[in-house]
């Protein structure tokens, strides 16, 4: 799957209410720029199948190519939602054989402590290069591209 059009929102869940059906929820998320509403449906991937609650710091990814209703606060259909720890960031995208993101935004330096797994939580025993990855990290170097030693890497295998 091509994740290049996906956009990221990071914030804290302020409110959760029933969406347009009983199978959807609308999360109101406070970001650094203000409030955003995210629709979480049965098709939304919630990493680790965590039950989302008020006060959680999350990152959500939505497809920037999809139409968005002209409402305030903005409302996006969440495709992927993950919970973040304090000071943690997450990147989503294709990483080449050298573990550099296709958009040159990040290079990964894996360590023995880096947990590399598949979407269903199983260990990934191959090199994660040349794959779509969801990368969790806390700090980067000031180099171009920035480098990080991630805590966790989820390989988004083609069948996931």
XYZ file of C-alpha atoms in Angstrom:
160
model
C 0.000 0.000 0.000
C 1.197 3.516 -0.734
C 1.311 5.631 2.430
C 2.929 8.661 0.769
C -0.324 10.660 0.865
C -0.930 9.958 4.559
C -0.740 12.928 6.930
C -0.055 12.784 10.668
C -1.881 14.421 13.552
C -0.457 14.256 17.084
C -2.484 15.322 20.085
C -4.363 14.378 23.237
C -7.858 12.905 23.136
C -10.168 15.529 24.618
C -13.511 13.817 24.003
C -14.953 10.613 22.521
C -18.495 10.342 21.244
C -20.557 8.023 19.068
C -20.079 8.712 15.376
C -22.648 8.473 12.611
C -23.278 4.818 13.520
C -22.737 2.658 16.570
C -19.641 1.213 14.870
C -17.863 4.564 14.638
C -16.475 6.989 17.168
C -15.543 10.618 16.786
C -12.438 11.619 18.719
C -11.909 15.281 19.479
C -8.142 15.726 19.681
C -6.303 18.770 21.033
C -3.207 19.399 18.907
C -0.644 22.184 19.045
C -2.680 24.040 16.400
C -6.129 23.541 17.970
C -8.881 20.950 17.930
C -9.363 18.268 15.269
C -12.090 15.638 14.958
C -11.086 12.138 13.895
C -13.537 9.481 12.755
C -12.521 6.010 13.957
C -14.436 3.291 12.139
C -14.241 -0.476 12.040
C -11.728 -0.109 9.194
C -9.376 2.087 11.245
C -6.256 0.233 12.389
C -5.671 0.876 16.089
C -2.144 -0.338 16.836
C -2.038 -2.962 19.610
C -5.873 -2.872 19.658
C -5.773 -0.393 22.534
C -9.072 0.962 23.833
C -8.832 4.702 23.213
C -9.636 6.946 26.205
C -9.700 10.624 27.093
C -6.295 11.988 28.045
C -4.331 9.599 25.814
C -1.629 11.105 23.607
C -2.051 9.683 20.130
C -0.831 9.935 16.583
C -3.391 9.442 13.842
C -2.788 9.105 10.135
C -5.335 10.041 7.482
C -5.245 9.990 3.701
C -4.571 13.544 2.552
C -5.987 12.732 -0.899
C -9.520 12.072 0.412
C -12.075 14.884 0.403
C -12.618 16.604 3.756
C -15.893 18.280 4.800
C -15.614 22.064 5.109
C -16.397 22.165 8.835
C -14.659 23.496 11.909
C -12.945 21.879 13.627
C -11.588 19.878 10.699
C -12.805 16.266 10.485
C -10.660 13.474 9.065
C -11.194 9.742 8.588
C -8.442 8.082 10.644
C -6.744 5.198 8.839
C -4.189 4.361 11.576
C -4.221 5.406 15.254
C -1.455 4.670 17.746
C -0.860 5.667 21.357
C 2.365 7.582 22.058
C 4.408 7.916 25.222
C 5.701 11.278 26.390
C 8.299 12.753 23.987
C 7.715 9.904 21.551
C 7.162 10.518 17.847
C 6.160 8.191 15.045
C 6.854 8.098 11.315
C 4.979 6.206 8.620
C 6.333 5.546 5.163
C 8.523 3.590 2.825
C 12.139 3.033 3.918
C 14.758 1.849 1.418
C 17.436 -0.823 1.848
C 19.571 1.693 3.823
C 16.571 2.391 6.105
C 16.190 5.937 4.790
C 12.666 7.251 4.317
C 11.585 7.840 0.708
C 11.065 11.541 1.489
C 14.536 11.754 3.126
C 12.914 12.776 6.445
C 14.565 10.087 8.583
C 17.264 7.401 8.593
C 17.047 4.480 11.011
C 19.942 3.018 12.968
C 18.604 -0.239 14.393
C 20.052 -1.520 17.649
C 19.678 -4.894 19.354
C 17.117 -3.178 21.600
C 14.913 -2.116 18.660
C 11.743 -4.206 18.640
C 11.026 -5.071 14.970
C 7.662 -6.756 14.489
C 4.721 -7.256 12.150
C 1.283 -5.668 12.579
C 0.064 -8.660 14.557
C 2.902 -8.383 17.074
C 5.114 -11.195 15.779
C 8.878 -10.764 15.534
C 10.066 -9.749 12.079
C 13.167 -11.818 11.404
C 14.255 -10.268 8.084
C 15.731 -6.888 7.295
C 12.957 -4.248 7.459
C 14.491 -2.331 4.540
C 12.533 -1.851 1.308
C 9.276 -1.877 3.263
C 6.545 0.366 4.570
C 7.299 0.973 8.247
C 5.667 2.543 11.280
C 8.622 3.788 13.352
C 8.516 4.884 17.014
C 11.371 7.070 18.252
C 12.172 9.871 20.714
C 15.128 11.835 19.385
C 16.991 12.486 16.151
C 20.326 13.898 15.126
C 20.568 17.292 13.414
C 22.061 15.710 10.300
C 20.380 15.612 6.903
C 18.500 13.390 6.854
C 17.980 13.169 10.620
C 18.992 9.837 12.133
C 17.380 7.962 14.991
C 17.646 4.694 16.842
C 13.995 3.686 17.090
C 12.476 1.854 20.039
C 9.964 0.008 17.875
C 9.453 -0.665 14.176
C 6.284 -2.201 12.793
C 6.701 -3.643 9.306
C 3.501 -3.147 7.309
C 3.675 -6.326 5.263
C 1.726 -6.302 1.986
C -0.888 -8.703 3.386
C -1.552 -6.667 6.553
